[in-house]
Short mmCIF file of N, CA and C in Angstrom, two decimals:
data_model
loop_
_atom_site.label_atom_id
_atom_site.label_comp_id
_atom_site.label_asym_id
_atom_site.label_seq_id
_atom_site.Cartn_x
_atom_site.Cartn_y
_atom_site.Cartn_z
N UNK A 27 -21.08 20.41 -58.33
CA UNK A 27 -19.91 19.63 -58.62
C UNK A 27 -18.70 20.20 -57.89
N UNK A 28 -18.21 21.56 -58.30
CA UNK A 28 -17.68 21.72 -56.90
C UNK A 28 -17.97 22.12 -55.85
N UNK A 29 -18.67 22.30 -55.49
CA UNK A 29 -19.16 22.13 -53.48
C UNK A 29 -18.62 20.38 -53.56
N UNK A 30 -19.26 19.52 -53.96
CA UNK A 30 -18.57 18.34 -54.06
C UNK A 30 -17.43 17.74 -53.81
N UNK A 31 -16.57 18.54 -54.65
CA UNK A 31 -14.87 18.43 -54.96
C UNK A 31 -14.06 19.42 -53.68
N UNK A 32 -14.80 20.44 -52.95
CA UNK A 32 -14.19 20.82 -52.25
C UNK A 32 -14.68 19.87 -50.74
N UNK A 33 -15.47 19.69 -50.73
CA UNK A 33 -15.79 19.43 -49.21
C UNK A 33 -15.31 17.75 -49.09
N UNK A 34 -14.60 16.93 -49.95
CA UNK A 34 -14.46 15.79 -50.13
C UNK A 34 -12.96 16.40 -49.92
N UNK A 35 -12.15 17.32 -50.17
CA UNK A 35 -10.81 17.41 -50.55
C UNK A 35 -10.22 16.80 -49.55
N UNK A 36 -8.85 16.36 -49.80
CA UNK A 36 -8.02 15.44 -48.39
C UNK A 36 -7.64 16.19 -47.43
N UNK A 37 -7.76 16.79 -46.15
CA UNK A 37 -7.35 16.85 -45.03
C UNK A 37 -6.26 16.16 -44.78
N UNK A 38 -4.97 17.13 -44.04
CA UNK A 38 -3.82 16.82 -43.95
C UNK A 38 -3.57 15.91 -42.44
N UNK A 39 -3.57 15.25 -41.70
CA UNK A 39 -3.13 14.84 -40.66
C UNK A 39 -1.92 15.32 -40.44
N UNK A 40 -1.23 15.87 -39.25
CA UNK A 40 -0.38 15.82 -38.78
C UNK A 40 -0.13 15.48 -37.68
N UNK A 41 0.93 14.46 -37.42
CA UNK A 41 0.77 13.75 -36.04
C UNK A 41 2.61 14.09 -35.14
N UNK A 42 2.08 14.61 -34.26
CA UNK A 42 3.19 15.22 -33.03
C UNK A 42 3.84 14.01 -31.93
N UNK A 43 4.72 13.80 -31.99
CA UNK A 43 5.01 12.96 -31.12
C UNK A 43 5.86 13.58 -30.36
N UNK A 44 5.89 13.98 -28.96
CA UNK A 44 6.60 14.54 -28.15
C UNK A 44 7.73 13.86 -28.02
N UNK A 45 9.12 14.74 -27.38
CA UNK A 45 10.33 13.83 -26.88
C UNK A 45 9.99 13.77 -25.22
N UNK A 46 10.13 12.14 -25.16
CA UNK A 46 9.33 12.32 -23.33
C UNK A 46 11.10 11.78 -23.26
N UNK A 47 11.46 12.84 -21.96
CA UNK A 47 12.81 12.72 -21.30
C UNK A 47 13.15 11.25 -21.18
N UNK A 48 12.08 11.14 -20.04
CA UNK A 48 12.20 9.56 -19.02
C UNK A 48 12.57 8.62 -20.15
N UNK A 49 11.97 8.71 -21.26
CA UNK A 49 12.00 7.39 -22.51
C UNK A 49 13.65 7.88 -22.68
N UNK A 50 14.47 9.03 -23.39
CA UNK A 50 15.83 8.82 -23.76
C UNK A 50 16.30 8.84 -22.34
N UNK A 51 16.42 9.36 -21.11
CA UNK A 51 16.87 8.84 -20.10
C UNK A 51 17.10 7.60 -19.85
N UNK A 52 16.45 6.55 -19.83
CA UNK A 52 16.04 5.45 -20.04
C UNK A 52 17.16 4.43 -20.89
N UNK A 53 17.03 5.04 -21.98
CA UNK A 53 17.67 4.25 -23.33
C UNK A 53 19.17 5.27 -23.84
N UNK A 54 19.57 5.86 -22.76
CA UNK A 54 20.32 6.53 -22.85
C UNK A 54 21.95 5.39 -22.21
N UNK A 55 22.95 5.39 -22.98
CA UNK A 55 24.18 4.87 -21.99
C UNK A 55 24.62 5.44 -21.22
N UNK A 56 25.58 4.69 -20.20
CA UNK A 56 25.83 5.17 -18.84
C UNK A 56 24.79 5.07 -17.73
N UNK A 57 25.21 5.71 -16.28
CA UNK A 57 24.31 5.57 -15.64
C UNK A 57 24.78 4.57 -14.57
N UNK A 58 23.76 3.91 -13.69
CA UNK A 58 24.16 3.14 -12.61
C UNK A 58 23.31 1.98 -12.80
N UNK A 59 24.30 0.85 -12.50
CA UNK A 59 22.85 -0.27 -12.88
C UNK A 59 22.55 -0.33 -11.47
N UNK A 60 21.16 -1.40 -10.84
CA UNK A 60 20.47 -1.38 -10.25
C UNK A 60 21.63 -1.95 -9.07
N UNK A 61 21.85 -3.14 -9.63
CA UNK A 61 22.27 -3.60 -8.08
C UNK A 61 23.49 -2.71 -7.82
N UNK A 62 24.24 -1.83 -8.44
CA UNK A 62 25.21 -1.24 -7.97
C UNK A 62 24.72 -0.07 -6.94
N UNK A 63 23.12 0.47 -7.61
CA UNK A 63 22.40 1.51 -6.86
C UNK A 63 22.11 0.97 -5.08
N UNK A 64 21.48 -0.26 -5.52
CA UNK A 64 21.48 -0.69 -4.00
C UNK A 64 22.77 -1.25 -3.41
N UNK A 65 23.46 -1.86 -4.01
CA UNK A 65 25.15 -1.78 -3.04
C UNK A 65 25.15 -0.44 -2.37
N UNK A 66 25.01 0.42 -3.07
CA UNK A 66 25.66 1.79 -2.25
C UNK A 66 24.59 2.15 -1.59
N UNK A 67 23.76 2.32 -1.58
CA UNK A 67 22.04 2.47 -0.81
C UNK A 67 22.77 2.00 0.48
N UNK A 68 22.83 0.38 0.54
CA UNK A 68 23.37 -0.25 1.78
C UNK A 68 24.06 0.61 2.94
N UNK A 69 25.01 0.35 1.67
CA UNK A 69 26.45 1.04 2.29
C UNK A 69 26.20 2.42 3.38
N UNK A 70 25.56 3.17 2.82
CA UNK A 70 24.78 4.59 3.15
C UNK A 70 24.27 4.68 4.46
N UNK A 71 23.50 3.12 4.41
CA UNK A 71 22.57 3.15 5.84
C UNK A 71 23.54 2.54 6.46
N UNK A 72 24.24 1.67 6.17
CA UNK A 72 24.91 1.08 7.54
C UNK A 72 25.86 1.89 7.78
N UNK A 73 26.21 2.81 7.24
CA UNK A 73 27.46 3.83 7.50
C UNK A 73 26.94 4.85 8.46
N UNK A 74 25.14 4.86 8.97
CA UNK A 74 25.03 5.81 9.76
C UNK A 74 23.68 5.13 11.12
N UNK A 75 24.50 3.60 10.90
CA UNK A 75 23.73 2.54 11.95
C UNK A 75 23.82 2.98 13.31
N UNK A 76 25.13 3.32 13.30
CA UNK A 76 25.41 3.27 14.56
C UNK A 76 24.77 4.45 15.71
N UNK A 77 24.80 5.91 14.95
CA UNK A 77 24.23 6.87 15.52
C UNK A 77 22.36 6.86 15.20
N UNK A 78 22.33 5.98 14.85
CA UNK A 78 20.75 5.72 14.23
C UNK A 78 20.14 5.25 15.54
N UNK A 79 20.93 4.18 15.97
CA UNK A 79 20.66 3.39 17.04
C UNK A 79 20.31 4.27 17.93
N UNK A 80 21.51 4.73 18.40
CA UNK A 80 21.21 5.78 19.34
C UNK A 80 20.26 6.88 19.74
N UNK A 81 20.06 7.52 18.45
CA UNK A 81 18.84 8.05 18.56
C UNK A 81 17.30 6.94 18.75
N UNK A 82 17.46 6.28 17.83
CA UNK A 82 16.19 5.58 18.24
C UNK A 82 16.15 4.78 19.60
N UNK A 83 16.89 4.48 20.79
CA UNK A 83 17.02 4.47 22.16
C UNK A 83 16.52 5.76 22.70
N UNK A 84 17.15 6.68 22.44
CA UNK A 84 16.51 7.81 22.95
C UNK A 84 15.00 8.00 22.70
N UNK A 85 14.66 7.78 21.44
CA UNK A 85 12.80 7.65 21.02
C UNK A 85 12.61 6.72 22.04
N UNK A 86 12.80 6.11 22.25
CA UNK A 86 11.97 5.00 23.10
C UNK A 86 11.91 5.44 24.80
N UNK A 87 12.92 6.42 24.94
CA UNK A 87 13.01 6.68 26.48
C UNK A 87 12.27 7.52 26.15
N UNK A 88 11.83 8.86 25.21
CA UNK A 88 11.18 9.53 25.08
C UNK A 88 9.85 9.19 25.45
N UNK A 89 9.33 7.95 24.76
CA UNK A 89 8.07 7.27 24.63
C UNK A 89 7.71 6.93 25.94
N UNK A 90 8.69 6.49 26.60
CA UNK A 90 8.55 6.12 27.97
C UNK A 90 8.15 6.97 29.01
N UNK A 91 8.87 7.90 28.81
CA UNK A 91 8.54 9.05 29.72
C UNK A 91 7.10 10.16 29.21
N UNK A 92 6.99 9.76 28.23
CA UNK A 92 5.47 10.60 28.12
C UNK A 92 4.22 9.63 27.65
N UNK A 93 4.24 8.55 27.95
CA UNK A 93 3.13 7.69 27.83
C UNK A 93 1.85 8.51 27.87
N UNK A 94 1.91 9.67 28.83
CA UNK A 94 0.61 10.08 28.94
C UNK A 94 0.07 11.30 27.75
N UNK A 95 1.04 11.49 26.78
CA UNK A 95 0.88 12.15 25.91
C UNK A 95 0.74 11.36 24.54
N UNK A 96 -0.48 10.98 23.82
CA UNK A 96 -1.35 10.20 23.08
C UNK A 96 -0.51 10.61 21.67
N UNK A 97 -0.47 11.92 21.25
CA UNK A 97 -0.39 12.20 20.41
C UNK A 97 1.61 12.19 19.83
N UNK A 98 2.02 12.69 20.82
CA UNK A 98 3.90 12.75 20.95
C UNK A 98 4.03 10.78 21.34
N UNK A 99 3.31 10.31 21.96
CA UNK A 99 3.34 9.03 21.58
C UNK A 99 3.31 8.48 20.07
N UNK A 100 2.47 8.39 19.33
CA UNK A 100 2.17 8.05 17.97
C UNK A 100 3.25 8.54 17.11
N UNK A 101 3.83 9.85 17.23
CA UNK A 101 5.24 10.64 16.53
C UNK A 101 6.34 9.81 16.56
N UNK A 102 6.18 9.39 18.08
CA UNK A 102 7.65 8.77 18.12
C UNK A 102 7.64 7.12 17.99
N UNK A 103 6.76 6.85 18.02
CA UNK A 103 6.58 5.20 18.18
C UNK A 103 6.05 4.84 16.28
N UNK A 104 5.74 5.82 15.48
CA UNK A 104 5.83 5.73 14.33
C UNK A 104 6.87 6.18 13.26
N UNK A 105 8.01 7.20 14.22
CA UNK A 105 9.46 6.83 13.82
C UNK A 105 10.13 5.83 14.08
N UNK A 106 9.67 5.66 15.31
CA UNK A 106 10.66 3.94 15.59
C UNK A 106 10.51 3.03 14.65
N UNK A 107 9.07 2.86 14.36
CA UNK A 107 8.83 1.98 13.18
C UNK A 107 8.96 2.06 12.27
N UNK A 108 9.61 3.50 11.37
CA UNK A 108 10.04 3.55 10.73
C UNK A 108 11.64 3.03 10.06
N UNK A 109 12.48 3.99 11.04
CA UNK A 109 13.93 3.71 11.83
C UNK A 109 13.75 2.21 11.33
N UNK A 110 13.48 1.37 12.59
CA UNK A 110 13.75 -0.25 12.58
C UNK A 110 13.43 -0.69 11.42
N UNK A 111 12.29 -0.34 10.86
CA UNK A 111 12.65 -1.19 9.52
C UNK A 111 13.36 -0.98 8.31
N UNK A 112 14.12 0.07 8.04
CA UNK A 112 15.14 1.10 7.56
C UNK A 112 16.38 -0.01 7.83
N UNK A 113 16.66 -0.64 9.32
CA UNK A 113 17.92 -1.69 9.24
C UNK A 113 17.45 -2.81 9.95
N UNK A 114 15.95 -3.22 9.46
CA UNK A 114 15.95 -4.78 9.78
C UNK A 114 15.52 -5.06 10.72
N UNK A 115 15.30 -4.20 11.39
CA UNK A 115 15.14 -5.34 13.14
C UNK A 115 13.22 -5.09 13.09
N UNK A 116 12.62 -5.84 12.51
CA UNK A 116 11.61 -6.52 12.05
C UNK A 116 10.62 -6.53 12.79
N UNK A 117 10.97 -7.15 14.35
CA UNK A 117 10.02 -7.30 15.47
C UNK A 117 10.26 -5.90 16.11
N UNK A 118 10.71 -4.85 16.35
CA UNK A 118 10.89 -3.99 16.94
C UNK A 118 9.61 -3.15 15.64
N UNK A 119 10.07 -3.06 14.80
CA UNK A 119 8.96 -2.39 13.46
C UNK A 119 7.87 -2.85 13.91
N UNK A 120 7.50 -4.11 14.32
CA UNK A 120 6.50 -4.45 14.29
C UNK A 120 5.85 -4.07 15.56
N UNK A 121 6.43 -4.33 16.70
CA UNK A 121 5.64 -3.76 17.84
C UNK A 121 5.39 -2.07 17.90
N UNK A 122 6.47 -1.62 17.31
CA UNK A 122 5.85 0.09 16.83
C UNK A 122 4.98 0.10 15.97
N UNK A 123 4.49 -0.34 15.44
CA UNK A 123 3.17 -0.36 14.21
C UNK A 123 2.07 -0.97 14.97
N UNK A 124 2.34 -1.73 15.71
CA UNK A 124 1.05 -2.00 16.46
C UNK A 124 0.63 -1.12 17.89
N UNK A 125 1.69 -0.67 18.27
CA UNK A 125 1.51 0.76 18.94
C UNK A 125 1.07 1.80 18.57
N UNK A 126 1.43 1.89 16.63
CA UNK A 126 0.57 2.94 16.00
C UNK A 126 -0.93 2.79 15.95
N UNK A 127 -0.83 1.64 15.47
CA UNK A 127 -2.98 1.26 15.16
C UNK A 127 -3.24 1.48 16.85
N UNK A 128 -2.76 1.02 17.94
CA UNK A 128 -3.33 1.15 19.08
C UNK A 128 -3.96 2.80 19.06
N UNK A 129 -3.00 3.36 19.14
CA UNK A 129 -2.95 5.28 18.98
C UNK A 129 -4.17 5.77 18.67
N UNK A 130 -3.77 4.75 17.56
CA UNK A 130 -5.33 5.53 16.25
C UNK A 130 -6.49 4.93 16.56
N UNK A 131 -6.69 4.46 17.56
CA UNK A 131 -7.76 3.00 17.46
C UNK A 131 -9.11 4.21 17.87
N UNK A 132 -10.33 3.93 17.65
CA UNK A 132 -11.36 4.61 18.41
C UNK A 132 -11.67 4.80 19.73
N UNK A 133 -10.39 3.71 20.86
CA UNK A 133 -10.52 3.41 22.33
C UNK A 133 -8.97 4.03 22.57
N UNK A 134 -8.54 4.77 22.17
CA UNK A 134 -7.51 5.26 22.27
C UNK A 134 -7.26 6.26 23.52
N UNK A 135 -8.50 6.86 23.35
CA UNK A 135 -8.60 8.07 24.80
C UNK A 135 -8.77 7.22 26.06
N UNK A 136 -9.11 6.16 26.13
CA UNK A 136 -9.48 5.63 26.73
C UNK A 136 -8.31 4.16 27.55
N UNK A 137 -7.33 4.29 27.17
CA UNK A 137 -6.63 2.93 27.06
C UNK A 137 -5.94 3.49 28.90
N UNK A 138 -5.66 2.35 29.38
CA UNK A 138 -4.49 2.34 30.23
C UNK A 138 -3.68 2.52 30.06
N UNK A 139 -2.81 3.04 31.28
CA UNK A 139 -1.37 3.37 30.82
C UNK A 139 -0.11 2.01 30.61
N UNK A 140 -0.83 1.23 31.09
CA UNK A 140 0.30 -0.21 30.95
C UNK A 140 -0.37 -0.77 29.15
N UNK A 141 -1.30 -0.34 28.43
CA UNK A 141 -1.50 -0.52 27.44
C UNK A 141 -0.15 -0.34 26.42
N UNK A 142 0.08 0.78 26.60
CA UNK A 142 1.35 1.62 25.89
C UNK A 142 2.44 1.06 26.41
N UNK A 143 2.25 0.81 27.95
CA UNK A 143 4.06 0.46 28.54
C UNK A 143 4.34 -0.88 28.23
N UNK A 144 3.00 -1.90 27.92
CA UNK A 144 3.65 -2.98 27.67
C UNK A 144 4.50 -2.95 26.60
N UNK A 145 4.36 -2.04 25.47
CA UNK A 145 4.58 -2.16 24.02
C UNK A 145 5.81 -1.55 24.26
N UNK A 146 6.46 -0.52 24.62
CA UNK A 146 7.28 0.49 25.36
C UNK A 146 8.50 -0.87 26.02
N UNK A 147 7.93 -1.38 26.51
CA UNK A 147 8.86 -2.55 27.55
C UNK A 147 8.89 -3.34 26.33
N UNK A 148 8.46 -3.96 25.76
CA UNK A 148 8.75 -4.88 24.07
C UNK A 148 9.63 -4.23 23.61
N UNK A 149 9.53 -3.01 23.40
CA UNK A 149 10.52 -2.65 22.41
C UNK A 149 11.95 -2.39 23.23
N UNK A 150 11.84 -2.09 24.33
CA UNK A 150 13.29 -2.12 25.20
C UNK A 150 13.91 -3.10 25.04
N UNK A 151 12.40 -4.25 25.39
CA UNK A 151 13.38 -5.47 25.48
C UNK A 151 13.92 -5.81 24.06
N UNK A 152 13.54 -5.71 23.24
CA UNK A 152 13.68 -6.00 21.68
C UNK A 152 15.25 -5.65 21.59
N UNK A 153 15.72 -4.20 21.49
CA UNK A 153 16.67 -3.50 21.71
C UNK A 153 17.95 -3.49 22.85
N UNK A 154 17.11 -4.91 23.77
CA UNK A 154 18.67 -5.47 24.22
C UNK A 154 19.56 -6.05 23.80
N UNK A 155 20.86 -6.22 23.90
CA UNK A 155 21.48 -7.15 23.06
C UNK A 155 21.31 -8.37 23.71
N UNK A 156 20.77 -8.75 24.76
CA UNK A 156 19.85 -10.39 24.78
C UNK A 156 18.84 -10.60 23.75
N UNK A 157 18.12 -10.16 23.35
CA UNK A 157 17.05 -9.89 22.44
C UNK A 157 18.05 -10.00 20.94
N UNK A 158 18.64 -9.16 21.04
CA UNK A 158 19.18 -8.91 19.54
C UNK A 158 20.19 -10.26 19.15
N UNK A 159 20.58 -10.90 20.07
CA UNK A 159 21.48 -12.07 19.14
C UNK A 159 20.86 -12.82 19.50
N UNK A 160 18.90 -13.03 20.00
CA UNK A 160 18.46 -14.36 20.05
C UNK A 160 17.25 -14.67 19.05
N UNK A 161 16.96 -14.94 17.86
CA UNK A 161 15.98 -15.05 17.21
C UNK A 161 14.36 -15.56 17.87
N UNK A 162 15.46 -16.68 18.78
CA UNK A 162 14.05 -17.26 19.05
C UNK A 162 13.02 -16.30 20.20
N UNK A 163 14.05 -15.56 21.00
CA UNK A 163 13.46 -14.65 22.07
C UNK A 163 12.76 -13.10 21.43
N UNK A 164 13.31 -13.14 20.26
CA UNK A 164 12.63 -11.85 19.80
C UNK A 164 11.00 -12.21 19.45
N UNK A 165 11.40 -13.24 18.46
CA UNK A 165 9.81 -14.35 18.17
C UNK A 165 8.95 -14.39 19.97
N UNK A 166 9.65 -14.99 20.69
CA UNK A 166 8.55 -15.18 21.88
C UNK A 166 8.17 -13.75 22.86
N UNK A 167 9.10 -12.70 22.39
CA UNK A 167 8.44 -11.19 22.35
C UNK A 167 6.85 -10.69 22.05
N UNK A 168 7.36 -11.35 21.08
CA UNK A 168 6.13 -10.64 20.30
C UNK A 168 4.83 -11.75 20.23
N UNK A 169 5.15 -13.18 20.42
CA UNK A 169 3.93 -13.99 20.80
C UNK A 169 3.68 -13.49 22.25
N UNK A 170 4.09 -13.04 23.20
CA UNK A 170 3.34 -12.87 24.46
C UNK A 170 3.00 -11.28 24.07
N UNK A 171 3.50 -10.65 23.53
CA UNK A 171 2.97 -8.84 23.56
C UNK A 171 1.20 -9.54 23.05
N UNK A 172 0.96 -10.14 21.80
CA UNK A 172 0.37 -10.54 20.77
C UNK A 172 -0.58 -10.56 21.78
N UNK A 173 -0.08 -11.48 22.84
CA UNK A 173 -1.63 -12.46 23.93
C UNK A 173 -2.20 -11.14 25.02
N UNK A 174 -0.57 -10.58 25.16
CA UNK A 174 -0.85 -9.48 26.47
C UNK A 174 -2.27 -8.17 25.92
N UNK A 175 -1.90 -8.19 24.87
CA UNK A 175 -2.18 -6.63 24.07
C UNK A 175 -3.53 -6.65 23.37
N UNK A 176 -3.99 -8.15 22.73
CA UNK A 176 -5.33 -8.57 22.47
C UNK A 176 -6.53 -7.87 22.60
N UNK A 177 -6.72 -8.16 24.13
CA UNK A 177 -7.99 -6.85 24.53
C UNK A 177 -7.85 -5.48 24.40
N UNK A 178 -6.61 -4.93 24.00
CA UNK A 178 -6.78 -3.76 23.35
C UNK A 178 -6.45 -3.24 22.11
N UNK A 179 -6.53 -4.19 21.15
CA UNK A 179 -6.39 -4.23 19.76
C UNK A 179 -7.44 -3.76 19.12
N UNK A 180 -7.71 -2.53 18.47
CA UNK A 180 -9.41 -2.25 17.57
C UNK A 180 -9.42 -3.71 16.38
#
């Protein structure tokens, strides 16, 4: 009877609930609301457009001048694509990203050197200001890179 009464006895639960920061962070007042975060985000990048540019011209002469280096190719033609899409210019991102998969492709050791320069010359041209205030010429950029570049797409 008691072996019974003891091994039946109630067991206490105690239940721990941690303080998780992020939750009163969260539900905490003050703070920045969102779109004010990205107003100033903006602000940030276009406040350092101008020398951005510049450097990323220089990446591209870089790129230019060492076509024959596979690997310092891919570095810089996957900052560009970074860079450009950081402030928008869309088709320039895009022909550096397809310069990246080229890089990486399994026929990579193997490519011509006008493989790279066509993409190299896209993005110059991209980065003219003929290019840059014409929508429709940036678009027909990148439909002829698209046709030129085909046979060496993995």
């Amino acid at each position: 009877h008691d072996q019974a009464t003891a091994s039946s006895a109630m067991t206490v639960v105690r239940r721990f609930y941690p303080e998780v920061r992020l939750v009163k962070m969260l539900t905490a007042p003050g703070g920045i609301k969102a779109e004010d975060a990205i107003a100033k985000a903006t602000l940030a990048v276009e406040s350092i457009r101008e020398e951005s540019m510049v450097a990323l011209d220089a990446k591209l002469t870089q790129l230019a001048d060492g076509a024959g280096d596979l690997d310092a190719c891919y570095v810089l033609s996957n900052e560009i694509f970074a860079e450009a899409g950081v402030f928008g210019l869309d088709e320039l991102s895009e022909v550096a990203l397809r310069l990246c998969k080229l890089l990486m492709s399994s026929q990579a050791a193997s490519l011509p050197p006008d493989a790279i320069k066509v993409h190299v010359d896209s993005m110059r041209l991209l980065r003219s200001p003929l290019a840059a205030d014409s929508p429709a010429m940036r678009k027909a950029v990148l439909k002829e890179l698209r046709k030129i570049s085909a046979k060496y797409d993995a």
